[in-house]
Coordinates of C-alpha atoms in Angstrom, one line a residue:
Chain A
M1 CA 104.4 69.4 119.7
N2 CA 101.5 67.6 119.6
I3 CA 99.2 66.7 115.8
T4 CA 96.8 69.6 116.5
S5 CA 100.0 72.3 116.9
K6 CA 101.5 70.7 114.3
V7 CA 98.7 70.5 111.6
V8 CA 98.3 74.5 112.4
A9 CA 101.9 74.8 112.2
L10 CA 102.0 73.1 108.2
L11 CA 98.6 75.1 107.8
I12 CA 100.7 78.6 108.7
V13 CA 103.8 77.4 106.3
L14 CA 101.4 77.0 103.4
L15 CA 99.5 79.9 104.0
C16 CA 102.1 82.2 105.0
L17 CA 105.9 81.2 103.7
P18 CA 107.5 82.9 100.6
A19 CA 110.8 81.9 100.2
L20 CA 112.9 80.9 97.8
A21 CA 115.0 78.2 99.4
D22 CA 113.9 76.2 101.8
T23 CA 117.1 74.5 103.5
P24 CA 119.3 77.3 105.8
T25 CA 122.9 76.0 106.0
S26 CA 125.2 79.2 106.0
N27 CA 126.5 82.5 105.8
P28 CA 125.6 84.2 108.2
P29 CA 126.6 82.0 111.4
K30 CA 123.0 80.2 111.8
D31 CA 122.6 81.7 115.3
K32 CA 122.3 84.7 113.8
Y33 CA 119.7 84.1 111.3
T34 CA 116.5 86.6 111.3
S35 CA 113.8 83.9 112.6
S36 CA 111.6 82.7 109.7
F37 CA 108.1 83.9 109.5
T38 CA 107.3 79.9 110.1
Q39 CA 109.3 80.0 113.5
I40 CA 108.0 83.4 114.6
L41 CA 104.0 82.3 114.0
S42 CA 105.4 79.0 116.1
E43 CA 106.2 81.2 118.9
S44 CA 102.8 83.2 119.3
K45 CA 100.6 82.5 121.7
G46 CA 96.8 82.1 121.4
A47 CA 95.7 85.4 122.7
E48 CA 97.0 87.1 119.9
W49 CA 94.7 85.5 117.0
R50 CA 91.0 86.7 117.5
R51 CA 88.1 84.2 115.9
P52 CA 86.3 86.7 113.1
D53 CA 83.2 87.5 113.8
P54 CA 80.9 85.0 111.4
E55 CA 78.4 87.7 110.7
D56 CA 81.5 89.9 109.1
L57 CA 82.6 86.6 107.2
L58 CA 81.3 85.4 103.6
V59 CA 82.2 82.3 102.2
M60 CA 81.4 81.7 98.8
R61 CA 81.9 78.3 96.8
L62 CA 82.5 78.1 93.2
P63 CA 82.9 74.2 91.3
S64 CA 86.9 74.9 92.6
G65 CA 86.5 75.2 96.2
R66 CA 85.5 77.8 98.8
L67 CA 86.7 81.4 99.0
V68 CA 86.3 83.2 102.3
M69 CA 86.0 87.1 102.7
E70 CA 86.4 89.4 106.0
L71 CA 84.0 92.6 105.7
D72 CA 85.0 95.6 107.6
P73 CA 81.1 97.6 108.8
D74 CA 83.7 99.8 110.8
Y75 CA 84.9 101.5 107.2
A76 CA 82.0 100.8 105.1
P77 CA 78.7 100.4 107.4
L78 CA 76.2 101.3 104.8
H79 CA 77.9 98.8 101.3
V80 CA 78.7 95.6 104.7
A81 CA 75.4 95.8 105.4
N82 CA 73.6 96.1 101.5
I83 CA 75.8 93.1 100.4
K84 CA 74.9 91.3 103.6
T85 CA 70.7 91.7 102.6
L86 CA 72.0 90.8 98.7
V87 CA 73.7 87.7 100.5
R88 CA 70.5 86.6 102.9
E89 CA 68.4 87.2 100.0
H90 CA 70.4 84.5 97.9
Y91 CA 71.5 87.3 95.2
F92 CA 74.8 86.0 93.8
D93 CA 73.5 82.2 93.9
G94 CA 74.2 81.5 90.5
L95 CA 75.7 84.7 89.2
A96 CA 79.5 84.5 88.0
I97 CA 82.7 86.1 88.1
V98 CA 82.5 87.8 85.0
R99 CA 86.1 89.6 84.6
V100 CA 89.7 88.7 85.4
Q101 CA 92.2 91.3 84.2
D102 CA 95.7 90.2 84.3
D103 CA 97.7 92.3 87.0
F104 CA 94.3 94.2 88.4
V105 CA 90.9 92.6 89.2
A106 CA 88.8 90.0 89.5
Q107 CA 85.5 90.4 89.2
W108 CA 81.7 88.9 90.5
D109 CA 78.3 90.2 89.7
D110 CA 75.1 90.0 87.6
P111 CA 76.2 89.7 83.7
E112 CA 73.1 91.1 82.3
A113 CA 73.7 94.0 84.3
D114 CA 77.1 94.4 82.5
D115 CA 77.4 96.0 78.9
G116 CA 76.6 93.6 76.4
G117 CA 73.7 92.2 79.2
D118 CA 69.9 91.6 78.4
R119 CA 68.6 94.4 80.7
S120 CA 65.3 92.7 81.0
K121 CA 66.5 89.6 82.6
I122 CA 68.4 92.0 85.3
R123 CA 68.1 90.3 88.3
S124 CA 66.1 92.1 91.1
L125 CA 68.1 93.8 94.1
G126 CA 65.2 92.5 96.8
T127 CA 65.0 94.4 99.8
A128 CA 68.5 96.1 99.2
K129 CA 69.2 99.8 98.0
A130 CA 69.8 100.8 94.6
T131 CA 72.2 103.5 95.4
L132 CA 74.4 104.1 98.4
P133 CA 76.9 106.9 99.0
P134 CA 80.1 106.3 98.7
E135 CA 82.2 105.1 101.6
F136 CA 85.3 105.5 100.2
T137 CA 87.3 107.1 103.0
R138 CA 86.0 108.3 106.8
S139 CA 86.4 110.2 109.8
I140 CA 89.4 109.5 111.7
V141 CA 88.3 108.9 115.4
P142 CA 89.6 107.5 118.8
S143 CA 87.6 104.5 118.0
L144 CA 89.6 102.9 115.4
P145 CA 91.8 100.8 116.1
W146 CA 95.2 102.1 114.3
V147 CA 98.9 100.0 114.1
R148 CA 100.9 102.5 112.4
L149 CA 103.4 101.3 109.9
P150 CA 106.9 103.8 110.5
D151 CA 108.2 102.5 107.1
G152 CA 106.6 105.0 104.5
D153 CA 104.4 104.9 101.7
V154 CA 104.7 106.2 98.2
Y155 CA 101.1 107.2 97.8
A156 CA 99.6 108.4 101.6
P157 CA 101.4 110.2 104.4
E158 CA 100.7 107.3 106.9
V159 CA 100.3 103.8 106.5
G160 CA 99.1 100.9 108.8
F161 CA 96.5 98.6 110.4
S162 CA 93.2 99.6 111.3
D163 CA 91.0 96.4 111.7
D164 CA 93.7 93.9 111.3
F165 CA 93.2 95.7 107.9
P166 CA 95.9 97.4 105.4
A167 CA 94.7 101.3 105.7
A168 CA 96.3 104.7 105.4
R169 CA 95.5 107.8 107.3
D170 CA 95.5 111.9 106.2
P171 CA 95.4 113.1 109.3
A172 CA 95.4 116.8 107.6
A173 CA 91.9 115.9 106.0
N174 CA 91.3 113.7 109.2
E175 CA 90.3 111.2 106.4
T176 CA 91.4 107.5 106.8
W177 CA 90.3 104.2 104.2
L178 CA 91.3 100.4 103.2
V179 CA 93.8 100.5 101.0
H180 CA 94.2 98.3 97.8
C181 CA 96.8 95.5 98.5
Y182 CA 96.6 91.7 97.0
G183 CA 93.3 90.1 98.3
T184 CA 91.3 93.6 99.1
L185 CA 87.8 93.4 98.3
A186 CA 85.8 96.2 97.3
I187 CA 82.7 97.2 95.2
S188 CA 83.0 97.9 91.9
R189 CA 80.9 100.8 90.2
D190 CA 79.7 103.2 87.3
N191 CA 80.6 106.6 86.5
P192 CA 78.5 107.9 89.5
P193 CA 80.2 107.3 92.9
D194 CA 77.1 106.5 94.1
S195 CA 76.2 103.6 91.9
G196 CA 78.3 101.3 93.9
N197 CA 75.8 99.0 96.0
G198 CA 78.1 96.0 96.4
S199 CA 75.8 93.8 93.8
G200 CA 79.1 93.9 92.0
L201 CA 82.1 93.1 93.8
Y202 CA 86.3 92.7 93.0
A203 CA 89.1 91.3 94.5
A204 CA 92.8 92.7 93.6
I205 CA 94.6 89.9 92.0
G206 CA 98.4 91.7 90.7
Q207 CA 100.1 94.8 92.2
P208 CA 98.5 96.1 94.7
P209 CA 96.2 98.8 92.6
R210 CA 96.7 101.6 94.9
R211 CA 95.6 104.3 92.4
L212 CA 92.2 103.5 93.3
D213 CA 92.6 103.9 96.9
R214 CA 89.8 106.4 97.8
N215 CA 88.0 105.9 94.3
L216 CA 86.0 102.8 95.6
T217 CA 84.9 101.6 98.3
V218 CA 86.9 98.7 100.3
V219 CA 84.9 96.4 102.2
G220 CA 87.2 94.1 103.4
R221 CA 89.7 91.1 101.9
V222 CA 89.5 87.2 100.7
I223 CA 91.5 85.5 103.9
E224 CA 90.9 82.3 102.1
G225 CA 91.2 80.9 98.6
M226 CA 92.7 83.8 96.9
D227 CA 94.3 81.1 94.5
K228 CA 90.5 80.5 93.1
L229 CA 90.6 83.8 91.9
S230 CA 94.1 84.8 90.9
A231 CA 94.9 81.6 88.5
L232 CA 91.8 81.7 86.7
P233 CA 91.9 82.8 82.6
R234 CA 91.9 86.2 81.8
G235 CA 89.4 87.4 80.4
H236 CA 90.3 88.8 76.8
G237 CA 87.5 91.8 76.0
P238 CA 87.7 94.9 76.8
L239 CA 89.1 95.3 80.4
G240 CA 89.4 92.1 81.1
F241 CA 85.6 90.6 81.0
Y242 CA 85.2 87.5 79.2
V243 CA 84.1 87.7 75.7
H244 CA 82.0 84.2 75.8
P245 CA 79.5 83.6 78.4
S246 CA 80.8 79.9 78.7
E247 CA 84.1 81.4 80.2
R248 CA 82.9 82.4 82.9
T249 CA 82.9 80.8 86.4
P250 CA 79.7 80.3 88.0
I251 CA 79.2 81.0 91.7
L252 CA 77.4 78.5 93.0
D253 CA 76.2 80.6 96.2
V254 CA 77.4 82.9 98.9
R255 CA 76.6 82.5 102.5
V256 CA 76.9 84.8 105.5
A257 CA 78.8 82.6 108.0
A258 CA 77.0 83.0 110.7
D259 CA 74.1 81.4 109.1
L260 CA 75.8 78.3 107.9
P261 CA 75.5 75.6 110.4
P262 CA 78.0 75.6 113.2
A263 CA 80.2 72.9 111.1
Q264 CA 80.2 74.5 108.2
R265 CA 81.3 77.5 109.7
P266 CA 85.0 78.3 108.3
N267 CA 87.6 77.8 111.4
I268 CA 90.0 80.3 111.0
E269 CA 91.8 82.8 113.4
I270 CA 93.7 86.2 111.9
L271 CA 96.7 87.7 113.7
R272 CA 96.2 90.9 115.4
T273 CA 98.1 93.0 114.0
T274 CA 98.1 94.7 117.4
S275 CA 100.1 91.3 118.9
S276 CA 103.9 91.9 119.3
T277 CA 104.1 88.6 116.8
F278 CA 102.9 90.9 113.9
Q279 CA 105.4 93.2 115.0
R280 CA 108.1 90.4 115.0
L281 CA 106.8 89.4 111.4
L282 CA 107.5 93.0 110.2
E283 CA 110.6 93.4 111.9
A284 CA 111.6 90.5 110.6
S285 CA 111.0 91.1 106.9
R286 CA 112.8 94.8 107.0
T287 CA 116.1 92.7 108.5
R288 CA 116.0 89.3 106.9
H289 CA 119.2 87.8 106.9
D290 CA 119.9 84.0 106.7
A291 CA 121.2 81.2 104.7
F292 CA 119.5 82.7 101.7
Y293 CA 118.6 86.6 102.4
T294 CA 122.4 88.3 102.1
T295 CA 121.1 92.1 101.9
P296 CA 118.2 92.7 104.2
P297 CA 115.2 95.1 102.4
G298 CA 115.4 97.1 105.3
K299 CA 112.0 98.4 105.0
V300 CA 108.3 96.9 104.5
D301 CA 105.9 98.1 102.2
I302 CA 102.1 98.4 103.7
C303 CA 101.0 95.5 101.5
A304 CA 104.2 93.3 101.4
V305 CA 103.2 91.4 105.2
P306 CA 99.8 90.0 104.4
V307 CA 97.9 89.4 107.8
P308 CA 98.4 85.6 108.6
V309 CA 95.3 83.5 108.7
R310 CA 95.4 79.8 110.0
D311 CA 93.5 77.0 109.5
L312 CA 92.3 75.5 112.7
P313 CA 91.8 71.8 113.1
E314 CA 87.8 70.1 112.4
P315 CA 86.8 70.4 116.7
Chain B
M1 CA 96.0 119.0 68.2
N2 CA 99.4 120.9 67.6
I3 CA 102.2 121.0 69.4
T4 CA 101.4 124.2 71.1
S5 CA 97.8 123.3 72.1
K6 CA 98.9 120.0 73.8
V7 CA 101.0 122.1 76.1
V8 CA 98.1 124.7 76.5
A9 CA 96.2 121.3 77.3
L10 CA 98.6 119.8 79.5
L11 CA 98.9 122.6 81.7
I12 CA 95.2 123.2 82.1
V13 CA 95.0 119.8 83.6
L14 CA 98.4 120.3 85.9
L15 CA 96.8 124.1 86.8
C16 CA 93.5 122.3 87.7
L17 CA 94.9 120.0 89.8
P18 CA 95.2 121.7 92.9
A19 CA 91.3 123.3 93.2
L20 CA 90.1 119.4 91.7
A21 CA 92.1 117.9 94.7
D22 CA 90.0 120.1 97.5
T23 CA 86.6 118.7 95.8
P24 CA 87.5 115.0 95.7
T25 CA 83.6 113.7 94.9
S26 CA 83.0 116.2 91.9
N27 CA 84.0 115.6 88.6
P28 CA 85.9 118.0 86.3
P29 CA 84.0 118.9 82.9
K30 CA 84.7 116.5 80.0
D31 CA 87.2 118.7 78.5
K32 CA 89.5 118.5 81.5
Y33 CA 89.5 114.9 82.5
T34 CA 92.9 113.7 82.7
S35 CA 94.3 111.9 78.8
S36 CA 94.0 108.4 79.3
F37 CA 96.8 105.8 78.8
T38 CA 95.3 105.1 75.5
Q39 CA 94.7 108.5 74.1
I40 CA 98.4 109.7 74.6
L41 CA 100.5 106.3 73.5
S42 CA 98.1 107.3 70.1
E43 CA 99.6 110.5 70.3
S44 CA 103.5 109.2 70.4
K45 CA 105.8 109.5 68.0
G46 CA 107.4 106.8 66.6
A47 CA 111.3 107.3 67.2
E48 CA 110.1 107.1 71.1
W49 CA 109.7 103.8 70.4
R50 CA 112.8 101.0 70.1
R51 CA 112.4 97.7 68.6
P52 CA 114.6 95.5 71.1
D53 CA 117.9 94.1 69.9
P54 CA 116.6 90.3 69.0
E55 CA 120.0 88.9 70.9
D56 CA 118.7 90.5 74.0
L57 CA 114.6 88.3 73.3
L58 CA 113.9 85.0 74.7
V59 CA 110.8 83.4 72.8
M60 CA 109.3 80.5 75.1
R61 CA 107.1 78.4 73.6
L62 CA 104.1 77.1 76.0
P63 CA 101.5 74.3 75.0
S64 CA 99.0 78.2 75.7
G65 CA 101.4 80.1 73.5
R66 CA 104.7 82.2 73.6
L67 CA 106.1 84.2 75.8
V68 CA 108.5 86.7 74.9
M69 CA 111.0 88.3 77.6
E70 CA 113.6 90.9 77.2
L71 CA 117.1 90.5 78.7
D72 CA 119.3 93.3 80.1
P73 CA 123.1 92.8 79.6
D74 CA 124.3 96.1 81.2
Y75 CA 123.1 94.7 84.4
A76 CA 123.7 91.0 84.4
P77 CA 125.8 90.5 81.7
L78 CA 127.0 87.0 82.9
H79 CA 123.8 86.0 83.7
V80 CA 122.4 87.1 79.9
A81 CA 125.7 85.1 78.4
N82 CA 125.4 81.9 80.2
I83 CA 121.3 81.9 79.8
K84 CA 122.1 82.3 75.8
T85 CA 124.7 79.8 75.6
L86 CA 121.8 77.3 77.2
V87 CA 119.0 78.8 75.0
R88 CA 121.5 78.1 71.7
E89 CA 122.5 74.5 73.1
H90 CA 118.6 74.0 73.2
Y91 CA 118.9 73.1 77.1
F92 CA 115.4 74.1 77.7
D93 CA 113.7 72.6 75.8
G94 CA 111.2 69.8 77.2
L95 CA 111.8 71.2 80.7
A96 CA 108.9 72.3 82.7
I97 CA 107.2 75.3 85.1
V98 CA 107.7 73.3 88.4
R99 CA 106.8 75.9 90.4
V100 CA 103.5 78.2 90.7
Q101 CA 103.6 80.1 93.9
D102 CA 100.4 82.2 94.5
D103 CA 101.1 85.9 94.4
F104 CA 104.8 85.9 94.3
V105 CA 106.7 83.8 91.3
A106 CA 106.5 81.0 88.5
Q107 CA 109.4 79.3 88.2
W108 CA 111.3 77.0 85.2
D109 CA 113.6 74.6 85.1
D110 CA 114.7 70.8 85.6
P111 CA 113.1 69.4 88.0
E112 CA 115.5 66.2 88.2
A113 CA 117.7 69.5 89.6
D114 CA 115.0 70.4 92.1
D115 CA 114.3 68.6 95.7
G116 CA 112.8 65.4 95.0
G117 CA 114.4 65.2 91.5
D118 CA 116.7 62.3 90.5
R119 CA 119.9 63.7 90.3
S120 CA 121.3 60.6 88.0
K121 CA 119.1 62.5 85.1
I122 CA 119.6 65.8 85.5
R123 CA 120.3 67.5 82.3
S124 CA 123.4 68.5 81.2
L125 CA 124.9 72.2 81.7
G126 CA 126.1 71.9 78.1
T127 CA 129.2 74.4 77.6
A128 CA 127.5 77.0 80.0
K129 CA 129.2 77.7 83.7
A130 CA 127.6 76.0 86.5
T131 CA 128.4 78.8 88.8
L132 CA 128.7 82.7 88.4
P133 CA 129.7 85.8 90.1
P134 CA 126.3 86.7 92.1
E135 CA 125.2 90.3 89.8
F136 CA 122.4 91.2 92.5
T137 CA 123.8 95.1 91.5
R138 CA 126.4 96.8 89.7
S139 CA 128.3 100.3 90.0
I140 CA 126.7 102.9 88.7
V141 CA 128.6 104.4 85.8
P142 CA 127.8 107.6 83.2
S143 CA 126.8 105.4 80.5
L144 CA 124.2 103.9 82.1
P145 CA 120.7 105.7 81.6
W146 CA 119.2 106.8 84.2
V147 CA 115.2 108.5 84.3
R148 CA 114.6 109.2 87.9
L149 CA 110.9 109.0 89.4
P150 CA 110.7 111.5 92.0
D151 CA 107.9 110.3 93.6
G152 CA 110.3 108.3 96.1
D153 CA 109.9 104.8 97.2
V154 CA 109.8 102.7 100.4
Y155 CA 113.1 100.3 100.0
A156 CA 115.6 102.4 97.6
P157 CA 117.1 105.9 98.0
E158 CA 116.0 106.2 94.2
V159 CA 114.1 104.5 91.9
G160 CA 114.0 105.2 87.9
F161 CA 114.5 103.4 84.8
S162 CA 117.4 102.5 83.2
D163 CA 117.4 100.2 79.8
D164 CA 113.7 100.8 79.9
F165 CA 113.3 98.6 83.2
P166 CA 112.0 99.4 86.7
A167 CA 115.9 100.3 88.3
A168 CA 117.1 101.5 91.6
R169 CA 120.0 103.5 92.9
D170 CA 121.9 103.5 96.5
P171 CA 124.4 107.1 95.3
A172 CA 125.9 106.7 98.7
A173 CA 126.9 103.2 98.0
N174 CA 127.4 103.5 94.6
E175 CA 125.3 100.6 93.4
T176 CA 122.2 100.1 91.1
W177 CA 120.3 97.5 90.4
L178 CA 117.0 96.0 88.6
V179 CA 114.0 96.2 90.8
H180 CA 111.1 93.1 91.7
C181 CA 107.8 94.3 89.7
Y182 CA 105.2 92.0 88.7
G183 CA 106.9 90.7 85.3
T184 CA 110.2 90.6 86.3
L185 CA 112.7 88.2 85.4
A186 CA 115.4 86.8 87.6
I187 CA 117.7 83.8 88.3
S188 CA 116.2 81.2 90.6
R189 CA 119.4 79.8 93.0
D190 CA 120.5 77.7 96.1
N191 CA 121.7 79.4 98.8
P192 CA 125.3 80.0 98.4
P193 CA 124.9 83.5 95.9
D194 CA 127.0 82.4 93.2
S195 CA 124.6 78.8 92.7
G196 CA 122.1 81.0 90.6
N197 CA 123.5 80.0 86.8
G198 CA 120.3 80.8 84.7
S199 CA 119.5 76.9 84.3
G200 CA 116.8 78.2 86.4
L201 CA 114.5 81.1 86.2
Y202 CA 111.2 82.9 87.3
A203 CA 109.0 85.9 86.9
A204 CA 107.3 87.7 89.5
I205 CA 103.7 87.5 88.9
G206 CA 101.9 88.6 92.5
Q207 CA 102.9 92.0 94.2
P208 CA 106.3 93.6 94.1
P209 CA 108.5 90.9 95.8
R210 CA 111.7 94.0 96.4
R211 CA 112.5 92.0 99.6
L212 CA 113.6 89.9 96.6
D213 CA 116.0 92.8 95.2
R214 CA 119.8 92.8 95.5
N215 CA 119.2 89.2 96.6
L216 CA 118.7 87.7 93.3
T217 CA 120.3 88.4 89.6
V218 CA 117.6 90.4 87.4
V219 CA 117.9 89.8 83.9
G220 CA 114.8 91.2 82.3
R221 CA 111.4 91.2 82.2
V222 CA 108.8 89.3 80.4
I223 CA 107.3 91.6 77.9
E224 CA 104.4 89.6 76.2
G225 CA 102.1 86.5 77.7
M226 CA 102.7 87.3 81.1
D227 CA 99.2 86.0 81.6
K228 CA 100.4 82.1 80.2
L229 CA 102.5 82.5 84.0
S230 CA 100.3 84.3 85.9
A231 CA 97.1 82.4 85.5
L232 CA 98.9 78.9 85.5
P233 CA 97.7 76.3 88.6
R234 CA 98.9 77.0 91.8
G235 CA 101.4 74.4 93.5
H236 CA 100.4 73.0 96.6
G237 CA 104.1 71.7 97.4
P238 CA 106.1 73.6 100.1
L239 CA 106.9 77.1 98.4
G240 CA 104.4 76.9 95.6
F241 CA 106.3 73.3 93.7
Y242 CA 103.9 71.2 91.9
V243 CA 103.1 67.9 94.0
H244 CA 102.9 65.8 91.1
P245 CA 105.1 65.9 87.8
S246 CA 101.7 65.9 85.8
E247 CA 100.7 68.9 87.4
R248 CA 103.8 71.0 85.6
T249 CA 103.6 72.9 82.4
P250 CA 105.7 71.3 79.6
I251 CA 108.2 73.8 77.7
L252 CA 108.1 73.0 73.9
D253 CA 111.2 75.3 73.5
V254 CA 113.2 78.3 73.9
R255 CA 114.9 80.4 71.3
V256 CA 116.9 83.7 71.2
A257 CA 114.4 85.8 69.0
A258 CA 118.0 86.8 66.3
D259 CA 118.1 82.5 65.8
L260 CA 114.6 82.9 64.6
P261 CA 113.2 82.9 60.7
P262 CA 112.7 86.9 60.7
A263 CA 109.0 86.2 60.5
Q264 CA 109.0 84.3 63.5
R265 CA 110.5 87.3 65.0
P266 CA 108.5 89.0 68.0
N267 CA 107.7 91.8 65.7
I268 CA 107.1 94.0 68.6
E269 CA 108.2 98.1 69.8
I270 CA 108.9 98.9 73.6
L271 CA 108.5 102.6 74.7
R272 CA 111.5 104.5 76.0
T273 CA 111.1 105.6 79.3
T274 CA 113.3 109.1 78.0
S275 CA 110.8 109.8 76.1
S276 CA 108.1 112.7 76.9
T277 CA 105.2 109.9 76.1
F278 CA 106.4 108.1 79.0
Q279 CA 106.6 111.0 81.2
R280 CA 102.7 111.9 79.8
L281 CA 101.8 108.3 81.2
L282 CA 103.5 108.9 84.8
E283 CA 101.9 112.0 85.1
A284 CA 98.4 111.3 83.7
S285 CA 98.7 108.3 86.8
R286 CA 99.1 110.8 88.9
T287 CA 96.9 113.6 88.2
R288 CA 94.1 110.8 86.8
H289 CA 91.0 112.5 87.1
D290 CA 88.0 111.8 85.1
A291 CA 84.6 110.4 84.7
F292 CA 85.2 107.6 87.3
Y293 CA 87.8 108.4 89.2
T294 CA 87.4 111.2 91.1
T295 CA 90.4 111.5 93.6
P296 CA 94.0 111.6 92.0
P297 CA 96.8 109.3 93.9
G298 CA 99.1 112.6 93.3
K299 CA 102.2 109.8 92.7
V300 CA 103.2 106.6 91.6
D301 CA 105.5 103.7 92.3
I302 CA 108.1 102.6 90.3
C303 CA 106.3 99.4 89.4
A304 CA 102.7 101.0 89.1
V305 CA 103.0 102.3 85.1
P306 CA 104.8 98.7 83.6
V307 CA 106.5 100.3 80.4
P308 CA 104.5 100.1 77.4
V309 CA 105.1 97.2 74.9
R310 CA 103.2 97.1 71.5
D311 CA 102.4 94.9 68.7
L312 CA 103.5 96.0 65.3
P313 CA 101.3 94.9 62.2
E314 CA 103.1 92.0 60.5
P315 CA 105.0 93.1 57.6

């Protein structure tokens, strides 16, 4: 293993490995342990990973560091395009994280556009659209990738992965949608379904808020830096909005990765959910039995195995 | 609104659902909205709430404030008794939250007993036991309350509520257990299944870590102050342990509520899951359709509706 591989392996451990114990010793015989995520990922092949298109990556800088989000134009083309227009016109620079509701969402937008804001100071949307048709679901078409998860789901007839995002399908209704798991990125809105335009976004920071599925437009997920949202102080106003402006976390800026100098772009890869390595991870989750885990769960929930992301060493 | 009117209103909601589901982006007239949780809870009766036994309540003080935990001796009698022995001998006072792993758990224990600690400085367990038989599951007996949730589950043959905690059953194996949801309180351990004794505890702070079910001893849940754990800075050592001792959050003290002066005891009530109000909350979750929600989720996950807790006014 060379230095680069070691760095990658270490980052994979930090990003992907949940466990309560770290030094397997006995029970059952060690040669019959389920492979660990670290082991499985270390055996992956380069072609099983993809570099996300920098046109689909957003980089948001907070005082605490960087968040990276991957957008999915297959599921929300209108909203993704509008967000990119807003980003490219620097709409978000200087705005703030305005709401952190425990076990639910962190949300950022123009505080003046929220309840209690000064409507005369609302930031212009520039050339972006103010209303868009909702993209809560889309039709199932053959060109959409689909890796079905056979384990079942409480909420949807079928679940699986599409474009490497957790997703669901209702074949009878010919509908598919991206589902809300930890880290899911979606568009906040007011009551009218067409009132979301991408100027307000939220990420899920707690249990999967699946009741939001098909009621909000999901545009992607946070693939790096989730803890910079999930560990923020909770707001104590209604719905977790901060009561005092000073509690908000300022957004330094948001950029489309393609617009950054190459050296500043996120140098990351995402494991393809079509890969045999991803299937091995799912199976290891179902059957996990090692020095620590004595009773395998047998199944895996659609949100239980976040699609792995790895940082590559600087070139 | 009298009882008859309430029944009629509920029936209207139920009867309207199929029609509403056929037109997912249209909103019903306001008088046909699903009742909000706030509304439903405001209509609850006093007898639907219970005051937890102060012998089963732990109060943990952190610099940021108070956490309250309810223990369930029905499911983990040996561990609950051992924890209370430790608490009553002030074992936890001055220890620390040593680990916060994003989207997983916050854990507290004696840092000297963890990897990298100074074994010569490990705090004595006093009269508490060092090892206990695991209480990962228990037998199903008629005396255990059971409010079945009919919505299904990915992991367990049956889910429901027992002693007002989220739980699961496998009737074929005659086993039942408390499940891991956000806020679930359980015993950390090393590899041997009997190595947990209650001197280390964790609470789930992210997505339900259901893979831990039947592998760890669940003793209850945090019923107040979860955000004092979930918003803590994440640890950046292996498994989310803090790298530097200065990053840890000190525990001021932990007490059994029964040992506190009455004025300092938590003055709270928990909604009985056997109550019709709790069933109304579940049904409102399934059928939610109002000015904002256009597509009801149809189902509710075992972790999706945390059992309500309310603060009573000071006497």
